[in-house]
Amino acid sequence: MAFVLAPTQGRLGGFLDRVLPLRHWLGAEAAGGAEQGQARTRLICTLAGLSGFGALGLFADLPAGIAATAILFPLYAMAYAFEVKRRPVPTRARRALALLADNLTASYIASFGGGFAAYVGFNFLTSFGWGLRFGRHYLFVASAIAISGMAWNLVASPYWQQNLLFGGSIIFGLVAGAINAAILLERIALGNRRLAEKMEEIAQLAWRDQLTKLPNRLHFQERLSQALAAAARKHREVALLLFDIDGFKAVNDSLGHEAGDRLLQEIARRVGRRVRQADTFARFGGDEFVVLMELNRGTSDAVRVAESVIRVIADIDLFASSGIRVGASVGIACWMPLPGERPNSDELLKQADRAMYEAKRAGKGCYRFARRPYSGVT
């Protein structure tokens, strides 16, 4: 026994279903007249009809199945051209069916208005008595319509438990199964690539400042926690340099926010060239920036970076014609783990912030270390 499933939604599909309503002709010829096979076949075709498909042919042997497929295929192609292309099933829906149907605890078959799609999961097969030891039936595993949007699919019903094959062809089945499997794997790979690209895009939005393309505050705080934990394990000293832009308010007030944005982008570009690749340079918020670095040669490493930051920002002459000069005031807080001490990122940031305002009170355009070394003794 073999039967052909074809689309019955849309104008042409509905016409085919009315002209060839063979899914209702399920008499004694179904599964050789066996009552159990007859009930199974009727239920399969009923579900197929409810899902937007009709069993348009019921055949007892291979030649009849091949002949019917050859005759009906052009009609399926017409249905595809006139219906599916005009109102395609959403790609996301097809991918969701393909990836999730086999994992559902219940049988799963679905259709979508404006198009058509069906997927038969493994649990759907087991509900008809086909055991797990036989594996997945090659023509049921992935409906070509659900996976690729094709407008035809030949589905055979092999009755493995009695070692009989009612209709269909093992060769045709293997070819169709291989095509479906190849399409499924290609779609899964494509879906994974698109998912990875989308996740990367989401990560960029979540972790990056959109103006300067630097790590944002959330990303920096995550990096800071990780760096302090690593420093505690390795017993290494770290430094946090926090600075804001002297004269930034004057730029915004006199020249507008677009000029302020250009200034922030220029600072990100220039300072980014001066820090090491292993360091973290981030926009902390507003006109505040922060550098997190591991000290290899003590505080002299932090001094070198602070002086470089002050120099490159003072050299910016974007607004020289307006008489506005900009600079940077840098606050530095260092931490060396001591016995019994645990990292506290919030306290380290507070120390750097206080040191930055001390630099401003000292005349701006300079750096200051935190007065008291940060201690997080528990």
Tab-separated table of C-alpha atoms in Angstrom:
chain	number	residue	atom	x	y	z
A	1	MET	CA	0.000	0.000	0.000
A	2	ALA	CA	1.258	3.463	-0.808
A	3	PHE	CA	-0.419	6.811	-0.878
A	4	VAL	CA	0.487	10.263	-2.110
A	5	LEU	CA	0.055	13.414	-0.027
A	6	ALA	CA	-0.517	16.673	-1.877
A	7	PRO	CA	-1.459	20.226	-0.843
A	8	THR	CA	-5.184	20.862	-0.577
A	9	GLN	CA	-5.090	24.505	0.517
A	10	GLY	CA	-5.519	27.364	-1.917
A	11	ARG	CA	-7.507	27.410	-5.158
A	12	LEU	CA	-5.650	24.728	-7.094
A	13	GLY	CA	-5.124	22.539	-4.042
A	14	GLY	CA	-8.825	22.693	-3.214
A	15	PHE	CA	-9.701	21.793	-6.791
A	16	LEU	CA	-7.427	18.754	-6.689
A	17	ASP	CA	-8.939	17.652	-3.418
A	18	ARG	CA	-12.476	17.848	-4.820
A	19	VAL	CA	-11.625	16.126	-8.096
A	20	LEU	CA	-9.523	13.350	-6.538
A	21	PRO	CA	-10.957	12.751	-3.048
A	22	LEU	CA	-9.309	9.362	-2.903
A	23	ARG	CA	-8.472	9.694	0.760
A	24	HIS	CA	-12.078	8.595	1.403
A	25	TRP	CA	-11.666	5.419	-0.651
A	26	LEU	CA	-10.120	3.320	2.081
A	27	GLY	CA	-11.951	0.037	1.737
A	28	ALA	CA	-10.634	-3.493	1.875
A	29	GLU	CA	-7.687	-2.676	-0.385
A	30	ALA	CA	-6.003	-0.654	2.391
A	31	ALA	CA	-3.050	-2.632	3.794
A	32	GLY	CA	-4.268	-5.811	2.086
A	33	GLY	CA	-7.572	-5.731	3.941
A	34	ALA	CA	-6.018	-6.144	7.365
A	35	GLU	CA	-8.247	-4.447	9.908
A	36	GLN	CA	-5.364	-3.019	11.913
A	37	GLY	CA	-3.581	-1.691	8.834
A	38	GLN	CA	-6.864	-0.297	7.527
A	39	ALA	CA	-7.454	1.661	10.716
A	40	ARG	CA	-3.926	2.991	10.690
A	41	THR	CA	-4.148	4.075	7.069
A	42	ARG	CA	-7.502	5.767	7.624
A	43	LEU	CA	-6.173	7.644	10.645
A	44	ILE	CA	-3.027	8.748	8.790
A	45	CYS	CA	-5.084	10.066	5.890
A	46	THR	CA	-7.582	11.753	8.196
A	47	LEU	CA	-4.808	13.592	10.014
A	48	ALA	CA	-3.237	14.442	6.674
A	49	GLY	CA	-6.499	15.945	5.471
A	50	LEU	CA	-6.923	17.966	8.668
A	51	SER	CA	-3.398	19.288	8.300
A	52	GLY	CA	-4.017	20.736	4.850
A	53	PHE	CA	-3.123	17.657	2.831
A	54	GLY	CA	-5.249	15.065	1.096
A	55	ALA	CA	-4.322	11.512	0.203
A	56	LEU	CA	-4.742	11.881	-3.542
A	57	GLY	CA	-3.795	8.357	-4.477
A	58	LEU	CA	-4.030	4.949	-2.844
A	59	PHE	CA	-2.139	2.229	-4.675
A	60	ALA	CA	-1.394	-1.410	-4.021
A	61	ASP	CA	1.788	-1.792	-6.038
A	62	LEU	CA	4.882	0.051	-7.152
A	63	PRO	CA	4.009	0.667	-10.861
A	64	ALA	CA	0.730	2.325	-9.963
A	65	GLY	CA	2.466	4.505	-7.394
A	66	ILE	CA	5.157	5.599	-9.846
A	67	ALA	CA	2.596	6.274	-12.575
A	68	ALA	CA	0.412	8.342	-10.276
A	69	THR	CA	3.421	10.298	-9.062
A	70	ALA	CA	4.427	11.056	-12.651
A	71	ILE	CA	0.897	12.208	-13.481
A	72	LEU	CA	0.292	14.237	-10.339
A	73	PHE	CA	3.735	15.847	-10.053
A	74	PRO	CA	2.999	18.584	-12.661
A	75	LEU	CA	-0.152	19.437	-10.750
A	76	TYR	CA	1.861	19.688	-7.539
A	77	ALA	CA	4.337	21.928	-9.327
A	78	MET	CA	1.459	24.160	-10.460
A	79	ALA	CA	0.178	24.330	-6.909
A	80	TYR	CA	3.650	25.297	-5.761
A	81	ALA	CA	3.996	27.986	-8.431
A	82	PHE	CA	0.587	29.546	-7.895
A	83	GLU	CA	0.066	29.102	-4.176
A	84	VAL	CA	3.316	28.638	-2.244
A	85	LYS	CA	5.309	31.283	-4.085
A	86	ARG	CA	2.494	33.746	-3.569
A	87	ARG	CA	1.989	32.954	0.103
A	88	PRO	CA	5.026	31.067	1.390
A	89	VAL	CA	5.186	29.359	4.736
A	90	PRO	CA	7.457	31.393	7.064
A	91	THR	CA	10.999	30.021	7.071
A	92	ARG	CA	11.146	30.287	10.848
A	93	ALA	CA	8.065	28.106	11.157
A	94	ARG	CA	9.525	25.436	8.859
A	95	ARG	CA	12.784	25.452	10.787
A	96	ALA	CA	10.963	25.211	14.107
A	97	LEU	CA	9.012	22.209	12.861
A	98	ALA	CA	12.111	20.505	11.543
A	99	LEU	CA	14.164	20.992	14.692
A	100	LEU	CA	11.544	20.433	17.355
A	101	ALA	CA	8.975	17.954	16.112
A	102	ASP	CA	10.973	14.827	16.936
A	103	ASN	CA	11.458	15.997	20.525
A	104	LEU	CA	7.803	16.516	21.341
A	105	THR	CA	6.184	14.067	23.745
A	106	ALA	CA	2.991	13.986	21.677
A	107	SER	CA	2.338	13.426	18.008
A	108	TYR	CA	2.771	16.598	16.024
A	109	ILE	CA	1.337	17.683	12.703
A	110	ALA	CA	0.639	21.264	11.706
A	111	SER	CA	-0.445	23.527	8.883
A	112	PHE	CA	-0.267	27.258	8.306
A	113	GLY	CA	-2.902	29.494	6.749
A	114	GLY	CA	-1.871	31.088	3.492
A	115	GLY	CA	0.435	28.173	2.686
A	116	PHE	CA	0.997	24.640	3.813
A	117	ALA	CA	3.422	22.656	5.876
A	118	ALA	CA	3.438	19.334	7.662
A	119	TYR	CA	5.933	17.460	9.777
A	120	VAL	CA	5.621	14.005	11.252
A	121	GLY	CA	7.775	13.415	14.321
A	122	PHE	CA	9.000	10.083	15.649
A	123	ASN	CA	6.309	10.014	18.337
A	124	PHE	CA	3.745	10.214	15.572
A	125	LEU	CA	5.205	6.993	14.153
A	126	THR	CA	5.256	5.151	17.471
A	127	SER	CA	1.564	5.923	17.965
A	128	PHE	CA	0.933	3.542	15.044
A	129	GLY	CA	2.915	0.722	16.626
A	130	TRP	CA	6.210	1.172	14.795
A	131	GLY	CA	8.805	0.477	17.425
A	132	LEU	CA	11.993	2.341	18.206
A	133	ARG	CA	14.095	-0.688	17.240
A	134	PHE	CA	13.235	-0.091	13.606
A	135	GLY	CA	14.573	3.443	13.665
A	136	ARG	CA	12.915	6.279	11.863
A	137	HIS	CA	10.983	5.398	8.761
A	138	TYR	CA	12.871	7.017	5.949
A	139	LEU	CA	9.863	8.604	4.211
A	140	PHE	CA	8.291	9.937	7.399
A	141	VAL	CA	11.336	11.505	9.009
A	142	ALA	CA	11.303	14.894	7.300
A	143	SER	CA	8.461	16.024	5.085
A	144	ALA	CA	9.978	17.820	2.115
A	145	ILE	CA	7.214	20.379	2.339
A	146	ALA	CA	8.006	21.235	5.936
A	147	ILE	CA	11.751	21.396	5.380
A	148	SER	CA	12.144	23.025	1.984
A	149	GLY	CA	8.760	24.407	0.960
A	150	MET	CA	8.485	21.886	-1.896
A	151	ALA	CA	4.903	21.398	-3.074
A	152	TRP	CA	4.863	17.613	-3.228
A	153	ASN	CA	5.796	14.655	-1.102
A	154	LEU	CA	5.388	10.928	-1.615
A	155	VAL	CA	4.822	9.110	1.651
A	156	ALA	CA	4.877	5.314	1.784
A	157	SER	CA	3.703	3.235	4.705
A	158	PRO	CA	6.005	0.206	5.224
A	159	TYR	CA	4.635	-2.251	7.759
A	160	TRP	CA	7.945	-3.352	9.240
A	161	GLN	CA	6.673	-5.482	12.109
A	162	GLN	CA	5.344	-8.124	9.711
A	163	ASN	CA	8.396	-7.736	7.445
A	164	LEU	CA	6.105	-6.730	4.604
A	165	LEU	CA	6.277	-3.687	2.382
A	166	PHE	CA	2.884	-2.707	1.014
A	167	GLY	CA	3.623	-0.607	-2.050
A	168	GLY	CA	6.315	1.971	-2.563
A	169	SER	CA	9.864	1.232	-3.562
A	170	ILE	CA	12.859	0.779	-1.307
A	171	ILE	CA	14.973	2.512	-3.950
A	172	PHE	CA	12.582	5.415	-4.305
A	173	GLY	CA	12.256	5.542	-0.552
A	174	LEU	CA	15.992	5.690	0.031
A	175	VAL	CA	16.424	8.386	-2.620
A	176	ALA	CA	13.565	10.453	-1.243
A	177	GLY	CA	14.820	9.931	2.290
A	178	ALA	CA	18.340	10.982	1.288
A	179	ILE	CA	17.000	14.115	-0.391
A	180	ASN	CA	14.926	14.973	2.655
A	181	ALA	CA	17.860	14.306	4.985
A	182	ALA	CA	20.182	16.454	2.874
A	183	ILE	CA	17.658	19.278	2.826
A	184	LEU	CA	17.145	18.928	6.573
A	185	LEU	CA	20.882	19.040	7.315
A	186	GLU	CA	21.364	22.003	4.994
A	187	ARG	CA	18.482	23.856	6.605
A	188	ILE	CA	19.743	23.081	10.098
A	189	ALA	CA	23.243	24.276	9.168
A	190	LEU	CA	21.813	27.425	7.603
A	191	GLY	CA	19.611	27.964	10.631
A	192	ASN	CA	22.578	27.532	12.966
A	193	ARG	CA	24.630	30.038	10.975
A	194	ARG	CA	21.817	32.552	11.014
A	195	LEU	CA	21.245	31.919	14.701
A	196	ALA	CA	24.946	32.487	15.422
A	197	GLU	CA	24.885	35.705	13.400
A	198	LYS	CA	21.783	36.898	15.230
A	199	MET	CA	23.275	36.015	18.611
A	200	GLU	CA	26.425	37.932	17.696
A	201	GLU	CA	24.296	40.906	16.689
A	202	ILE	CA	22.383	40.745	19.971
A	203	ALA	CA	25.648	40.457	21.908
A	204	GLN	CA	26.983	43.520	20.136
A	205	LEU	CA	23.871	45.477	21.081
A	206	ALA	CA	24.001	44.276	24.683
A	207	TRP	CA	27.746	44.614	25.330
A	208	ARG	CA	28.870	47.450	23.038
A	209	ASP	CA	28.417	51.198	23.172
A	210	GLN	CA	26.752	52.023	19.871
A	211	LEU	CA	28.413	55.438	19.486
A	212	THR	CA	32.052	54.546	20.146
A	213	LYS	CA	31.853	50.751	19.533
A	214	LEU	CA	33.737	50.264	22.807
A	215	PRO	CA	32.614	47.867	25.533
A	216	ASN	CA	29.816	49.516	27.506
A	217	ARG	CA	29.428	49.820	31.260
A	218	LEU	CA	27.716	46.457	31.644
A	219	HIS	CA	30.423	44.712	29.649
A	220	PHE	CA	33.184	46.478	31.574
A	221	GLN	CA	31.763	45.523	34.958
A	222	GLU	CA	31.687	41.895	33.837
A	223	ARG	CA	35.304	42.148	32.688
A	224	LEU	CA	36.292	43.846	35.949
A	225	SER	CA	34.807	41.076	38.072
A	226	GLN	CA	36.603	38.460	35.990
A	227	ALA	CA	39.921	40.346	36.107
A	228	LEU	CA	39.815	40.765	39.882
A	229	ALA	CA	38.994	37.098	40.382
A	230	ALA	CA	41.895	36.125	38.096
A	231	ALA	CA	44.242	38.531	39.913
A	232	ALA	CA	43.298	36.962	43.242
A	233	ARG	CA	44.109	33.487	41.901
A	234	LYS	CA	47.398	34.507	40.274
A	235	HIS	CA	48.356	37.051	42.930
A	236	ARG	CA	48.811	39.793	40.317
A	237	GLU	CA	48.293	43.553	40.703
A	238	VAL	CA	45.674	45.329	38.610
A	239	ALA	CA	44.958	49.012	38.023
A	240	LEU	CA	41.771	50.829	37.121
A	241	LEU	CA	42.065	54.214	35.373
A	242	LEU	CA	38.897	56.315	35.283
A	243	PHE	CA	38.851	59.601	33.376
A	244	ASP	CA	36.378	62.086	32.007
A	245	ILE	CA	36.733	64.880	29.461
A	246	ASP	CA	37.543	68.381	30.664
A	247	GLY	CA	35.676	70.860	28.455
A	248	PHE	CA	33.115	68.369	27.193
A	249	LYS	CA	30.169	70.379	28.529
A	250	ALA	CA	31.422	73.473	26.700
A	251	VAL	CA	31.548	71.520	23.435
A	252	ASN	CA	27.982	70.277	23.877
A	253	ASP	CA	26.613	73.661	24.959
A	254	SER	CA	28.380	75.718	22.279
A	255	LEU	CA	28.568	73.389	19.290
A	256	GLY	CA	25.757	70.917	19.908
A	257	HIS	CA	25.478	67.250	20.724
A	258	GLU	CA	26.687	66.133	17.302
A	259	ALA	CA	30.022	67.814	18.009
A	260	GLY	CA	30.092	66.104	21.400
A	261	ASP	CA	29.474	62.747	19.756
A	262	ARG	CA	32.312	63.343	17.290
A	263	LEU	CA	34.608	64.185	20.193
A	264	LEU	CA	33.732	60.959	22.015
A	265	GLN	CA	34.362	58.927	18.875
A	266	GLU	CA	37.731	60.612	18.334
A	267	ILE	CA	38.762	59.935	21.930
A	268	ALA	CA	37.760	56.283	21.592
A	269	ARG	CA	39.854	55.997	18.428
A	270	ARG	CA	42.967	57.742	19.786
A	271	VAL	CA	43.061	56.221	23.248
A	272	GLY	CA	42.237	52.798	21.816
A	273	ARG	CA	45.543	52.916	19.956
A	274	ARG	CA	47.475	53.574	23.176
A	275	VAL	CA	46.265	50.717	25.334
A	276	ARG	CA	47.482	47.145	25.094
A	277	GLN	CA	45.389	44.485	23.450
A	278	ALA	CA	45.161	42.651	26.776
A	279	ASP	CA	43.766	45.764	28.502
A	280	THR	CA	40.072	46.640	28.599
A	281	PHE	CA	39.144	50.107	27.385
A	282	ALA	CA	35.462	50.970	27.766
A	283	ARG	CA	33.018	53.835	27.767
A	284	PHE	CA	31.696	53.978	31.299
A	285	GLY	CA	28.909	56.447	30.608
A	286	GLY	CA	28.473	60.033	29.383
A	287	ASP	CA	31.970	61.458	28.904
A	288	GLU	CA	33.597	58.967	31.299
A	289	PHE	CA	35.967	56.265	30.081
A	290	VAL	CA	37.798	53.548	31.958
A	291	VAL	CA	40.893	51.415	31.388
A	292	LEU	CA	41.464	48.133	33.217
A	293	MET	CA	44.977	46.726	33.076
A	294	GLU	CA	47.236	44.196	34.721
A	295	LEU	CA	50.442	45.738	36.089
A	296	ASN	CA	53.592	43.938	34.993
A	297	ARG	CA	56.075	46.530	36.282
A	298	GLY	CA	54.126	48.006	39.162
A	299	THR	CA	52.389	51.369	39.133
A	300	SER	CA	54.721	52.679	36.419
A	301	ASP	CA	52.540	50.851	33.874
A	302	ALA	CA	49.492	52.781	35.083
A	303	VAL	CA	51.406	56.085	35.025
A	304	ARG	CA	52.506	55.458	31.445
A	305	VAL	CA	48.935	54.885	30.266
A	306	ALA	CA	47.563	57.851	32.250
A	307	GLU	CA	50.141	60.221	30.767
A	308	SER	CA	49.438	58.890	27.276
A	309	VAL	CA	45.684	59.420	27.726
A	310	ILE	CA	46.183	62.985	28.927
A	311	ARG	CA	48.518	63.773	26.035
A	312	VAL	CA	46.457	62.360	23.151
A	313	ILE	CA	43.248	64.014	24.374
A	314	ALA	CA	44.963	67.384	24.834
A	315	ASP	CA	46.199	67.119	21.229
A	316	ILE	CA	42.664	66.939	19.812
A	317	ASP	CA	42.048	70.120	17.830
A	318	LEU	CA	38.624	69.456	16.348
A	319	PHE	CA	37.280	72.690	17.825
A	320	ALA	CA	40.334	74.937	17.683
A	321	SER	CA	38.460	77.499	15.585
A	322	SER	CA	35.898	77.843	18.376
A	323	GLY	CA	38.562	78.387	21.021
A	324	ILE	CA	37.490	75.294	22.961
A	325	ARG	CA	40.214	73.028	24.293
A	326	VAL	CA	39.615	69.646	25.846
A	327	GLY	CA	41.645	67.533	28.235
A	328	ALA	CA	41.393	64.623	30.637
A	329	SER	CA	41.556	64.158	34.398
A	330	VAL	CA	42.558	60.631	35.386
A	331	GLY	CA	41.970	58.794	38.644
A	332	ILE	CA	43.965	55.619	39.332
A	333	ALA	CA	43.125	52.862	41.814
A	334	CYS	CA	45.364	49.795	42.172
A	335	TRP	CA	44.721	46.496	43.870
A	336	MET	CA	47.148	43.784	44.953
A	337	PRO	CA	45.457	40.813	46.653
A	338	LEU	CA	46.555	40.178	50.228
A	339	PRO	CA	45.978	37.082	52.361
A	340	GLY	CA	42.342	36.964	53.451
A	341	GLU	CA	41.348	39.652	50.964
A	342	ARG	CA	38.610	39.250	48.411
A	343	PRO	CA	37.971	41.442	45.346
A	344	ASN	CA	35.361	44.183	45.491
A	345	SER	CA	34.821	45.852	42.117
A	346	ASP	CA	32.426	48.509	43.448
A	347	GLU	CA	34.929	49.705	46.025
A	348	LEU	CA	37.713	49.852	43.441
A	349	LEU	CA	35.535	52.000	41.169
A	350	LYS	CA	34.736	54.348	44.056
A	351	GLN	CA	38.437	54.751	44.810
A	352	ALA	CA	39.194	55.576	41.156
A	353	ASP	CA	36.296	58.052	41.036
A	354	ARG	CA	37.548	59.894	44.126
A	355	ALA	CA	41.063	60.037	42.665
A	356	MET	CA	39.688	61.472	39.395
A	357	TYR	CA	37.982	64.347	41.229
A	358	GLU	CA	41.187	65.003	43.142
A	359	ALA	CA	42.894	65.416	39.752
A	360	LYS	CA	40.216	67.920	38.729
A	361	ARG	CA	40.697	69.910	41.928
A	362	ALA	CA	44.444	69.878	41.270
A	363	GLY	CA	43.932	71.812	38.035
A	364	LYS	CA	42.719	69.215	35.513
A	365	GLY	CA	44.802	67.646	32.785
A	366	CYS	CA	46.628	65.433	35.304
A	367	TYR	CA	46.324	62.140	37.172
A	368	ARG	CA	46.048	61.184	40.817
A	369	PHE	CA	46.307	57.867	42.643
A	370	ALA	CA	43.743	56.846	45.214
A	371	ARG	CA	44.918	58.148	48.616
A	372	ARG	CA	44.386	54.897	50.458
A	373	PRO	CA	45.057	51.566	48.799
A	374	TYR	CA	41.873	49.602	48.376
A	375	SER	CA	41.490	46.892	50.994
A	376	GLY	CA	38.804	44.263	50.950
A	377	VAL	CA	39.894	42.219	53.973
A	378	THR	CA	37.040	40.033	55.123
